[in-house]
């Protein structure tokens, strides 16, 4: 029985984590009936008991409206009043106005999709049904078998399935993009467009003007007027040119 209960709690927590972003440490709003049933009748600490149930750290809160209702009960719930004083106080926004009944105060904290991710611990059956009709509303309770957690209602499951299918649908911008895919380029899609800019081809460029400069030609008169190189003065290091004489064969008469 205990294994089956913890399995159901894990399944319920997985739903609220995925669909509504519940994270540890879990925040629990407990009313006077739940605190009385746990602290007085069972003589247990509600924070430790809920932490063992949820398998992670838990912070248990109460509100000024709940404290005001417990005080009005008189001495019958004096032990529950002392237990509520030891819990953290969540400011519900009704401190400056007329205090609301505990059930109405808790219902307002869960309204609007439960943005604060509160789990509500209560023994009030009407309040439990009211919380489970809200998206993101989670209920904890105690019974003869111990503390338990209610499974997500059919309304909550249908809302989660609808949100999941809505995420898979294309948005308006994606639909407009898909409508334009496969359409010819010249076809008008009904949207106003600006004037089409004509396509300009790059023209062939001329030659580089620096590469087309005319060649410089030498003048004939300038070449004739060029001075001859002067002879080297004596004693300079320039070598004198030698004149080679060819040898002549001796004549026969000279031999005689």
Coordinates of C-alpha atoms in Angstrom, one line a residue:
X1 CA 0.0 0.0 0.0
X2 CA 2.8 2.4 0.9
X3 CA 4.7 1.6 -2.3
X4 CA 1.6 2.2 -4.4
X5 CA 0.9 5.6 -2.7
X6 CA 4.5 6.8 -3.3
X7 CA 4.2 5.7 -6.9
X8 CA 1.1 7.8 -7.3
X9 CA 2.8 10.8 -5.6
X10 CA 5.7 10.6 -8.0
X11 CA 3.4 10.5 -11.0
X12 CA 1.4 13.5 -9.8
X13 CA 4.6 15.5 -9.1
X14 CA 6.0 14.6 -12.5
X15 CA 2.8 16.1 -14.1
X16 CA 3.0 19.3 -12.1
X17 CA 6.8 19.6 -12.8
X18 CA 6.5 19.2 -16.6
X19 CA 3.2 21.1 -17.2
X20 CA 3.4 23.9 -14.5
X21 CA 7.1 24.2 -13.6
X22 CA 7.0 23.0 -9.9
X23 CA 10.4 22.9 -8.4
X24 CA 12.0 22.0 -5.1
X25 CA 11.9 23.2 -2.4
X26 CA 8.1 22.8 -2.7
X27 CA 5.9 25.5 -1.2
X28 CA 2.8 24.3 0.7
X29 CA 0.0 26.4 2.0
X30 CA -1.6 24.7 5.0
X31 CA -4.9 25.6 6.6
X32 CA -6.0 25.2 10.2
X33 CA -7.8 21.9 9.7
X34 CA -4.7 20.2 8.2
X35 CA -2.4 21.6 10.9
X36 CA -4.7 20.4 13.6
X37 CA -5.0 16.9 12.0
X38 CA -1.2 16.5 11.7
X39 CA 0.2 18.4 14.6
X40 CA -2.4 17.6 17.2
X41 CA -4.1 14.4 16.3
X42 CA -1.1 12.6 14.8
X43 CA 1.5 14.5 16.9
X44 CA 3.9 14.9 14.0
X45 CA 5.8 17.8 12.4
X46 CA 4.0 18.8 9.2
X47 CA 7.3 20.0 7.5
X48 CA 9.0 16.6 8.1
X49 CA 6.0 14.6 7.1
X50 CA 5.4 16.4 3.8
X51 CA 9.2 16.4 3.0
X52 CA 9.1 12.6 3.4
X53 CA 6.1 12.3 1.2
X54 CA 7.3 14.5 -1.6
X55 CA 10.9 13.2 -1.5
X56 CA 12.5 16.7 -1.3
X57 CA 12.7 19.9 0.8
X58 CA 9.4 21.5 1.7
X59 CA 8.5 24.9 3.1
X60 CA 5.1 25.1 4.8
X61 CA 3.3 28.5 4.9
X62 CA 0.2 29.9 6.5
X63 CA -1.5 33.3 5.9
X64 CA -2.9 36.0 8.1
X65 CA -6.4 35.0 7.2
X66 CA -5.8 31.4 8.4
X67 CA -4.3 32.7 11.6
X68 CA -7.3 35.0 12.2
X69 CA -9.7 32.0 11.6
X70 CA -7.8 29.8 14.0
X71 CA -7.9 32.4 16.7
X72 CA -11.6 32.7 16.4
X73 CA -12.0 29.0 17.1
X74 CA -11.0 29.6 20.8
X75 CA -9.4 27.1 23.0
X76 CA -10.5 24.1 21.0
X77 CA -7.6 24.7 18.5
X78 CA -5.1 26.2 20.9
X79 CA -2.5 23.6 20.0
X80 CA -3.1 24.1 16.3
X81 CA -2.7 27.9 16.8
X82 CA 0.6 27.3 18.4
X83 CA 1.7 25.1 15.6
X84 CA 0.6 27.7 13.0
X85 CA 2.8 30.3 14.7
X86 CA 5.8 28.2 14.1
X87 CA 5.3 28.2 10.3
X88 CA 6.4 30.8 7.8
X89 CA 3.9 33.5 7.0
X90 CA 2.8 34.2 3.4
X91 CA 1.4 37.7 3.0
X92 CA -1.8 37.1 1.1
X93 CA -2.6 40.8 0.6
X94 CA -5.6 40.9 3.0
X95 CA -3.7 42.4 5.9
X96 CA -4.9 45.9 5.4
X97 CA -8.5 44.9 4.5
X98 CA -11.2 42.7 6.0
X99 CA -9.9 39.2 6.7
X100 CA -11.4 36.6 4.4
X101 CA -12.3 33.0 5.3
X102 CA -9.4 30.6 5.0
X103 CA -10.9 28.7 2.1
X104 CA -11.5 31.9 0.1
X105 CA -8.0 33.2 0.9
X106 CA -6.4 30.0 -0.3
X107 CA -8.5 29.9 -3.5
X108 CA -7.4 33.4 -4.4
X109 CA -3.7 32.5 -3.9
X110 CA -4.1 29.6 -6.5
X111 CA -6.1 31.6 -9.0
X112 CA -4.6 32.7 -12.3
X113 CA -2.8 29.5 -13.0
X114 CA -1.0 29.3 -9.6
X115 CA 2.0 31.5 -10.6
X116 CA 3.7 30.9 -7.2
X117 CA 3.5 27.1 -7.5
X118 CA 1.8 26.4 -4.2
X119 CA 0.5 23.1 -3.1
X120 CA -2.5 23.4 -0.8
X121 CA -2.8 21.2 2.2
X122 CA -6.4 21.1 3.5
X123 CA -9.1 18.7 4.8
X124 CA -12.0 20.8 3.3
X125 CA -13.5 18.7 0.5
X126 CA -15.2 21.7 -1.1
X127 CA -11.9 23.6 -1.2
X128 CA -10.1 20.5 -2.6
X129 CA -12.6 20.4 -5.5
X130 CA -12.2 24.1 -6.1
X131 CA -8.4 23.9 -6.1
X132 CA -8.4 20.9 -8.5
X133 CA -10.6 22.8 -11.0
X134 CA -7.9 25.4 -11.4
X135 CA -5.0 24.8 -13.8
X136 CA -1.9 24.1 -11.7
X137 CA -3.8 23.4 -8.5
X138 CA -2.3 20.6 -6.4
X139 CA -3.9 19.2 -3.2
X140 CA -2.4 17.5 -0.2
X141 CA -4.5 15.8 2.6
X142 CA -4.3 13.4 5.5
X143 CA -6.3 10.3 6.2
X144 CA -6.1 7.2 8.3
X145 CA -3.6 5.8 5.9
X146 CA -1.3 8.8 6.3
X147 CA -0.6 12.0 4.2
X148 CA -1.4 11.7 0.5
X149 CA -1.5 13.7 -2.7
X150 CA -4.5 14.0 -5.0
X151 CA -3.9 12.9 -8.6
X152 CA -4.4 15.6 -11.4
X153 CA -8.1 16.0 -12.3
X154 CA -9.5 15.2 -15.7
X155 CA -10.0 19.0 -16.4
X156 CA -6.3 19.6 -15.7
X157 CA -5.2 16.7 -17.9
X158 CA -7.4 18.0 -20.8
X159 CA -6.0 21.5 -20.4
X160 CA -2.4 20.2 -20.4
X161 CA -3.1 18.1 -23.6
X162 CA -4.6 21.2 -25.3
X163 CA -1.6 23.3 -24.4
X164 CA 0.7 20.6 -25.8
X165 CA -1.1 20.5 -29.1
X166 CA -1.1 24.3 -29.2
X167 CA 2.7 24.3 -29.0
X168 CA 2.9 21.9 -32.0
X169 CA 0.7 24.2 -34.2
X170 CA 2.6 26.7 -36.4
X171 CA 2.3 30.4 -35.4
X172 CA 0.9 33.1 -37.6
X173 CA 4.4 34.1 -38.8
X174 CA 5.3 30.5 -39.6
X175 CA 2.0 30.1 -41.5
X176 CA 2.8 33.1 -43.7
X177 CA 6.3 31.7 -44.3
X178 CA 4.9 28.3 -45.3
X179 CA 2.3 29.9 -47.7
X180 CA 5.1 31.6 -49.6
X181 CA 7.1 28.3 -50.1
X182 CA 6.8 27.0 -53.6
X183 CA 5.1 30.1 -55.1
X184 CA 6.6 31.5 -58.3
X185 CA 8.8 34.5 -57.9
X186 CA 6.6 36.7 -60.2
X187 CA 3.3 35.8 -58.6
X188 CA 1.8 38.5 -56.4
X189 CA 1.2 37.2 -52.8
X190 CA -1.1 40.1 -52.0
X191 CA 1.4 42.0 -49.9
X192 CA 2.5 45.5 -50.9
X193 CA 6.0 45.6 -52.2
X194 CA 8.2 48.5 -53.3
X195 CA 9.2 49.2 -56.9
X196 CA 11.5 46.6 -58.4
X197 CA 15.1 47.8 -58.8
X198 CA 16.4 47.0 -62.4
X199 CA 19.4 44.7 -62.6
X200 CA 22.6 46.4 -63.7
X201 CA 25.3 44.5 -65.4
X202 CA 28.9 45.5 -64.9
X203 CA 30.3 47.1 -68.1
X204 CA 33.7 46.1 -69.5
X205 CA 36.4 48.5 -68.3
X206 CA 39.0 50.2 -70.6
X207 CA 42.7 49.6 -70.3
X208 CA 44.8 51.1 -67.6
X209 CA 45.9 54.6 -68.8
X210 CA 49.2 54.2 -67.1
X211 CA 50.0 51.2 -69.2
X212 CA 49.3 53.0 -72.5
X213 CA 51.9 55.8 -72.2
X214 CA 54.0 56.2 -75.4
X215 CA 57.6 55.0 -75.4
X216 CA 60.3 57.6 -75.2
X217 CA 62.6 57.7 -78.4
X218 CA 66.2 59.1 -78.5
X219 CA 66.9 61.9 -80.9
X220 CA 69.7 61.5 -83.5
X221 CA 71.3 64.9 -82.9
X222 CA 71.7 64.2 -79.3
X223 CA 73.5 61.0 -80.0
X224 CA 76.0 62.8 -82.4
X225 CA 76.7 65.6 -79.9
X226 CA 77.7 63.2 -77.2
X227 CA 81.4 63.9 -76.2
X228 CA 84.1 61.3 -76.6
X229 CA 85.6 59.9 -73.5
X230 CA 88.8 61.7 -72.6
X231 CA 92.2 59.9 -72.6
X232 CA 93.5 58.8 -69.3
X233 CA 96.4 61.0 -68.0
X234 CA 99.8 59.5 -67.6
X235 CA 100.5 57.9 -64.3
X236 CA 97.0 56.8 -63.9
X237 CA 96.2 53.3 -63.1
X238 CA 94.9 52.6 -66.7
X239 CA 96.8 50.0 -68.6
X240 CA 98.4 50.9 -72.0
X241 CA 97.2 48.9 -75.0
X242 CA 100.0 46.7 -76.5
X243 CA 100.5 46.3 -80.2
X244 CA 101.2 42.8 -81.2
X245 CA 103.5 42.3 -84.3
X246 CA 103.3 39.2 -86.4
X247 CA 106.5 37.2 -87.0
X248 CA 107.8 37.1 -90.6
X249 CA 109.7 34.0 -91.8
X250 CA 113.4 34.5 -92.6
X251 CA 114.3 34.6 -96.3
X252 CA 116.8 32.1 -97.9
X253 CA 119.2 34.9 -98.8
X254 CA 119.7 36.0 -95.4
X255 CA 120.6 32.4 -94.4
X256 CA 123.3 32.2 -97.0

